[in-house]
Coordinates of C-alpha atoms and ligand atoms in Angstrom, one line a residue:
X17 CA 3.1 44.2 65.5
X18 CA 0.4 45.0 63.0
X19 CA -1.6 47.9 61.8
X20 CA -4.6 47.4 64.2
X21 CA -2.2 47.3 67.2
X22 CA -0.5 50.5 65.9
X23 CA -4.0 52.2 65.7
X24 CA -5.7 50.4 68.5
X25 CA -8.2 53.2 69.2
X26 CA -9.3 53.7 65.5
X27 CA -9.5 49.9 65.1
X28 CA -11.9 49.7 68.0
X29 CA -14.0 52.5 66.4
X30 CA -14.1 50.5 63.2
X31 CA -14.9 47.3 65.0
X32 CA -17.8 48.9 66.8
X33 CA -19.4 49.6 63.4
X34 CA -19.0 46.1 62.2
X35 CA -22.5 44.9 63.0
X36 CA -24.3 48.1 61.8
X37 CA -22.1 49.2 58.9
X38 CA -22.8 52.6 57.4
X39 CA -22.9 52.9 53.6
X40 CA -19.7 54.9 53.5
X41 CA -16.8 55.5 55.8
X42 CA -14.2 58.2 55.3
X43 CA -10.9 57.6 57.0
X44 CA -8.8 60.8 57.2
X45 CA -5.4 61.6 58.6
X46 CA -1.9 62.8 57.6
X47 CA 0.0 61.1 54.9
X48 CA 1.8 57.9 55.8
X49 CA -0.1 57.5 59.1
X50 CA -1.5 54.1 58.1
X51 CA -5.1 54.9 57.1
X52 CA -5.0 52.9 54.0
X53 CA -3.6 49.8 55.6
X54 CA -6.1 50.1 58.4
X55 CA -9.0 50.4 55.9
X56 CA -7.6 47.4 54.0
X57 CA -7.3 45.4 57.2
X58 CA -10.9 46.3 58.1
X59 CA -12.2 45.2 54.6
X60 CA -10.3 41.9 54.9
X61 CA -11.8 41.3 58.3
X62 CA -15.3 41.9 57.0
X63 CA -14.9 39.6 54.0
X64 CA -12.9 36.9 55.9
X65 CA -15.0 33.7 56.2
X66 CA -13.4 32.6 59.4
X67 CA -12.2 35.6 61.4
X68 CA -10.0 35.1 64.5
X69 CA -11.6 35.6 68.0
X70 CA -10.2 39.1 67.9
X71 CA -12.2 39.6 64.7
X72 CA -9.3 40.2 62.5
X73 CA -9.0 38.3 59.2
X74 CA -7.6 34.8 59.5
X75 CA -5.3 35.1 56.5
X76 CA -6.0 31.4 55.7
X77 CA -9.5 31.0 54.3
X78 CA -10.3 31.2 50.6
X79 CA -11.7 34.7 50.9
X80 CA -8.4 35.9 52.5
X81 CA -6.5 34.1 49.8
X82 CA -8.5 35.9 47.0
X83 CA -8.0 39.2 48.7
X84 CA -4.3 38.6 48.9
X85 CA -4.2 37.8 45.2
X86 CA -6.5 40.7 44.3
X87 CA -9.4 38.7 42.9
X88 CA -12.0 38.6 45.6
X89 CA -15.3 38.8 43.7
X90 CA -16.9 41.1 46.3
X91 CA -14.0 43.5 46.8
X92 CA -12.8 46.4 44.6
X93 CA -9.8 48.6 45.3
X94 CA -9.9 51.9 43.4
X95 CA -6.8 54.0 43.2
X96 CA -4.9 56.1 40.6
X97 CA -2.7 54.1 38.1
X98 CA 0.3 56.0 39.3
X99 CA -0.1 54.8 42.8
X100 CA -0.3 51.2 41.7
X101 CA 3.1 51.7 40.1
X102 CA 4.4 53.2 43.3
X103 CA 3.2 50.2 45.1
X104 CA 5.0 47.9 42.7
X105 CA 8.1 50.0 43.1
X106 CA 8.2 49.2 46.8
X107 CA 9.3 45.7 45.9
X108 CA 12.2 47.3 44.0
X109 CA 10.7 46.6 40.6
X110 CA 11.7 49.0 37.9
X111 CA 9.3 50.3 35.3
X112 CA 10.3 49.0 31.9
X113 CA 12.4 51.3 29.9
X114 CA 10.2 51.1 26.8
X115 CA 7.0 51.9 28.8
X116 CA 6.0 55.3 27.5
X117 CA 2.5 55.6 28.8
X118 CA 2.2 57.7 31.9
X119 CA 0.1 56.3 34.6
X120 CA -2.7 58.6 35.8
X121 CA -2.3 60.6 39.0
X122 CA -6.1 60.6 39.3
X123 CA -8.9 58.1 39.8
X124 CA -10.6 58.1 36.5
X125 CA -14.3 58.3 35.8
X126 CA -14.0 55.0 33.9
X127 CA -12.8 53.4 37.1
X128 CA -15.9 54.7 38.9
X129 CA -18.3 53.7 36.1
X130 CA -16.8 50.2 36.1
X131 CA -18.1 49.8 39.6
X132 CA -21.7 50.0 38.4
X133 CA -21.8 46.4 37.3
X134 CA -20.0 45.2 40.4
X135 CA -22.6 47.0 42.6
X136 CA -25.6 45.6 40.8
X137 CA -24.8 41.9 40.6
X138 CA -25.5 39.8 43.6
X139 CA -22.6 39.2 46.0
X140 CA -20.8 35.9 45.8
X141 CA -20.0 35.2 49.4
X142 CA -21.1 36.8 52.6
X143 CA -23.7 39.1 51.2
X144 CA -21.3 42.1 51.7
X145 CA -19.5 44.1 49.1
X146 CA -16.6 46.5 49.9
X147 CA -15.2 49.2 47.7
X148 CA -11.9 50.7 49.0
X149 CA -11.1 54.0 47.3
X150 CA -7.8 55.7 47.9
X151 CA -6.9 58.6 47.9
X152 CA -10.4 60.0 47.7
X153 CA -9.1 63.5 46.9
X154 CA -7.6 62.2 43.6
X155 CA -10.9 62.7 41.8
X156 CA -12.0 65.5 39.5
X157 CA -15.5 66.9 39.8
X158 CA -17.1 64.7 37.3
X159 CA -15.5 61.6 38.7
X160 CA -16.6 62.6 42.2
X161 CA -20.1 63.3 40.9
X162 CA -20.2 59.9 39.3
X163 CA -19.3 58.3 42.7
X164 CA -21.8 60.5 44.4
X165 CA -24.6 58.7 42.6
X166 CA -23.6 55.4 44.2
X167 CA -23.3 57.1 47.6
X168 CA -26.7 58.7 47.3
X169 CA -28.5 55.6 46.3
X170 CA -26.7 53.0 48.4
X171 CA -27.0 49.4 47.4
X172 CA -27.7 47.3 50.4
X173 CA -24.9 45.3 51.8
X174 CA -22.3 47.6 50.3
X175 CA -19.6 49.5 52.1
X176 CA -17.6 52.3 50.6
X177 CA -14.3 52.8 52.4
X178 CA -12.9 56.2 51.4
X179 CA -9.4 57.1 52.5
X180 CA -8.1 60.7 52.2
X181 CA -5.0 62.7 53.1
X182 CA -6.8 65.9 52.2
X183 CA -10.5 65.6 53.0
X184 CA -11.1 69.3 52.5
X185 CA -10.5 68.7 48.8
X186 CA -13.4 66.3 48.5
X187 CA -16.8 67.5 47.2
X188 CA -18.8 68.5 50.3
X189 CA -21.6 66.4 49.0
X190 CA -19.3 63.3 49.0
X191 CA -18.0 64.1 52.4
X192 CA -21.5 64.5 53.9
X193 CA -22.5 61.1 52.6
X194 CA -19.7 59.4 54.6
X195 CA -19.3 58.7 58.3
X196 CA -16.0 60.3 59.1
X197 CA -13.3 58.7 61.2
X198 CA -10.0 60.5 61.8
X199 CA -6.9 58.4 62.2
X200 CA -4.5 60.2 64.6
X201 CA -0.8 60.1 64.6
X202 CA 0.1 57.2 67.0
X203 CA 1.9 57.8 70.3
X204 CA 5.7 58.1 69.4
X205 CA 6.5 55.2 71.7
X206 CA 3.9 53.0 70.0
X207 CA 5.1 54.0 66.6
X208 CA 8.7 53.4 67.5
X209 CA 7.9 50.0 68.8
X210 CA 6.0 49.2 65.6
X211 CA 8.9 50.4 63.5
X212 CA 11.5 48.5 65.5
X213 CA 9.3 45.4 65.2
X214 CA 9.4 45.9 61.4
X215 CA 13.2 46.0 61.5
X216 CA 13.6 49.8 61.1
X217 CA 16.7 51.0 62.7
X218 CA 16.9 54.6 64.1
X219 CA 13.1 54.6 64.4
X220 CA 13.0 57.9 66.3
X221 CA 15.0 59.7 63.7
X222 CA 12.8 58.6 60.8
X223 CA 9.6 59.1 62.7
X224 CA 10.6 62.8 63.4
X225 CA 11.5 63.3 59.8
X226 CA 8.1 61.8 58.8
X227 CA 6.2 64.1 61.1
X228 CA 5.1 61.2 63.3
X229 CA 3.7 59.1 60.4
X230 CA 4.9 55.6 61.0
X231 CA 4.4 54.2 57.4
X232 CA 6.3 57.2 56.0
X233 CA 9.0 56.7 58.5
X234 CA 9.3 53.0 57.5
X235 CA 9.7 54.1 53.9
X236 CA 12.4 56.6 54.9
X237 CA 14.2 54.1 57.1
X238 CA 14.3 51.6 54.2
X239 CA 17.7 51.6 52.6
X240 CA 16.6 52.7 49.2
X241 CA 15.3 56.1 50.3
X242 CA 18.4 57.0 52.2
X243 CA 21.0 57.7 49.4
X244 CA 18.9 60.6 48.2
X245 CA 18.3 62.0 51.6
X246 CA 21.9 61.7 52.6
X247 CA 23.0 63.5 49.4
X248 CA 20.7 66.3 50.2
X249 CA 21.6 66.7 53.8
X250 CA 25.3 66.5 53.1
X251 CA 24.9 69.6 50.9
X252 CA 22.4 71.5 53.1
X253 CA 24.6 71.0 56.2
X254 CA 27.3 73.0 54.5
X255 CA 25.1 76.0 55.2
X256 CA 26.9 79.3 54.3
X257 CA 29.7 77.3 52.6
X258 CA 27.3 75.6 50.1
X259 CA 28.4 75.8 46.5
X260 CA 25.1 75.7 44.6
X261 CA 26.4 74.3 41.3
X262 CA 28.5 71.6 42.9
X263 CA 25.6 70.8 45.2
X264 CA 23.2 70.5 42.3
X265 CA 25.6 68.2 40.4
X266 CA 26.0 66.0 43.4
X267 CA 22.4 65.7 44.3
X268 CA 21.4 65.3 40.7
X269 CA 23.6 62.2 40.5
X270 CA 21.6 60.8 43.4
X271 CA 18.3 61.7 41.6
X272 CA 19.4 60.0 38.4
X273 CA 20.4 56.9 40.4
X274 CA 17.1 56.8 42.2
X275 CA 14.7 54.0 41.2
X276 CA 11.7 55.1 43.1
X277 CA 9.2 57.5 41.7
X278 CA 9.1 61.3 42.2
X279 CA 12.6 61.8 43.7
X280 CA 12.5 65.6 43.2
X281 CA 9.2 65.8 45.1
X282 CA 10.7 64.0 48.1
X283 CA 13.8 66.1 47.9
X284 CA 11.8 69.3 48.1
X285 CA 9.7 68.0 51.0
X286 CA 12.8 67.2 52.9
X287 CA 14.4 70.5 52.0
X288 CA 11.3 72.2 53.2
X289 CA 11.6 70.4 56.5
X290 CA 15.2 71.3 56.8
X291 CA 14.4 75.0 56.5
X292 CA 11.5 74.7 58.9
X293 CA 14.0 73.3 61.5
X294 CA 16.4 76.1 60.7
X295 CA 13.6 78.6 61.1
X296 CA 12.5 77.1 64.4
X297 CA 16.1 77.2 65.7
X298 CA 16.6 80.8 64.5
X299 CA 13.5 81.7 66.5
X300 CA 14.9 80.0 69.6
X301 CA 12.6 76.9 69.4
X302 CA 13.2 73.2 69.2
X303 CA 13.7 71.6 65.7
X304 CA 11.0 69.1 64.7
X305 CA 12.3 66.9 61.9
X306 CA 16.1 66.5 61.7
X307 CA 16.8 65.3 65.3
X308 CA 20.2 64.0 64.6
X309 CA 21.4 67.2 62.9
X310 CA 20.7 69.7 65.6
X311 CA 24.3 70.7 66.0
X312 CA 25.0 71.7 62.4
X313 CA 21.5 73.2 62.1
X314 CA 22.0 75.4 65.2
X315 CA 25.3 76.6 63.8
X316 CA 23.9 77.4 60.3
X317 CA 20.8 79.1 61.8
X318 CA 23.1 81.8 63.2
X319 CA 24.3 82.7 59.7
X320 CA 21.0 83.9 58.4
X321 CA 17.9 85.7 59.6
X322 CA 14.2 85.1 60.1
X323 CA 12.8 87.3 57.3
X324 CA 14.9 85.5 54.7
X325 CA 14.1 82.1 56.1
X326 CA 10.4 82.9 56.1
X327 CA 10.7 84.1 52.5
X328 CA 12.4 80.9 51.6
X329 CA 9.7 78.8 53.2
X330 CA 7.2 80.5 51.0
X331 CA 9.3 79.9 47.9
X332 CA 9.6 76.3 48.8
X333 CA 5.9 76.0 48.2
X334 CA 6.5 77.0 44.6
X335 CA 9.3 74.4 44.3
X336 CA 6.8 71.8 45.4
X337 CA 4.4 72.8 42.6
X338 CA 7.2 73.0 40.0
X339 CA 8.6 69.6 40.8
X340 CA 5.3 67.9 40.0
X341 CA 5.9 68.9 36.4
X342 CA 8.3 67.1 34.2
X343 CA 11.5 69.2 34.2
X344 CA 15.3 69.2 33.9
X345 CA 16.3 68.0 37.4
X346 CA 19.8 69.5 37.2
X347 CA 18.5 73.0 36.4
X348 CA 15.8 72.7 39.0
X349 CA 18.3 71.8 41.6
X350 CA 20.7 74.6 40.6
X351 CA 17.9 77.0 41.1
X352 CA 16.9 75.4 44.4
X353 CA 20.5 75.5 45.8
X354 CA 21.1 79.1 44.6
X355 CA 18.0 80.1 46.7
X356 CA 19.5 78.2 49.6
X357 CA 22.9 79.9 49.2
X358 CA 21.2 83.3 49.0
X359 CA 20.0 82.8 52.6
X360 CA 23.6 83.2 53.8
X361 CA 24.8 86.0 51.5
X362 CA 26.1 88.7 53.8
X363 CA 25.5 91.6 51.3
X364 CA 23.1 91.9 48.5
X365 CA 25.5 92.1 45.5
X366 CA 27.8 89.2 46.6
X367 CA 27.4 85.9 44.8
X368 CA 27.6 82.6 46.6
Ligands
ZN428 ZN1 -9.9 34.6 56.4

């Protein structure tokens, strides 16, 4: 099962635009929903020299070959350097120990300026050029303004495909130059079938934890991500019996062993979801993310109260900001677990 079957409706909307392409399309939707893969599949189908009757790329012609190798002369993919690294990391490749330069989290103005030449030489193949830019919110104002020039004076036969998790962070002038297409979260049954076809076990569990985003769920379901998650959940499930320093030590070992980027960020996001579930249960509602942990969550929820949970959820936003900075993971985790323990302290002057 592939991405256009997962997002059949959006694919159809894209397909309808094929013969009268706008200058710029903006695909929006929540993280991990599959927007980027969909945009990429659409670009491939446009540049393919011999599309299948269903109008998807053939995967066999020379254009498809160049796209796969990343050297199609009429295609540019623009994304932050850090994301390229993350992409590599999915194959389990480690960054070299001696590599000190930090990849950019942003699309740089140089990357946008470098498009100029690409946009102003003739196309090599079908008379169509495609620029895929992702995530579009990863541009500062001057970079976005530089892009705006190309959007305002569109070069014929050029399609800009912008993909964004947070379109509200785009310059309004950029947004208004694009035809917008929102990519909804697929039906759970469809997403589960897609995950199962991709060999993901416990699809429903991961899908819930990913808030319905199938690509995020696939990442969670992949073995590598689980050690970290399990370490965290083991500690959080101790509830009122959590020992903050021991928990920090245990989870920090998992963080240090983690090969994939931004382990703390993922931990904080999961932690946040754990406490959202706890808050929902305390308020007598159904948990949303940790479907297989309902029993321990229900028990723990009774040991704290809503005001403290809500205060913790606000604090979790600070943790999210903090963990973007380089920091001592052990100290960060100690602070995090001490806040968790404080949720269950029966009296104010007692220490967990
Ligand atoms: Zn092809």
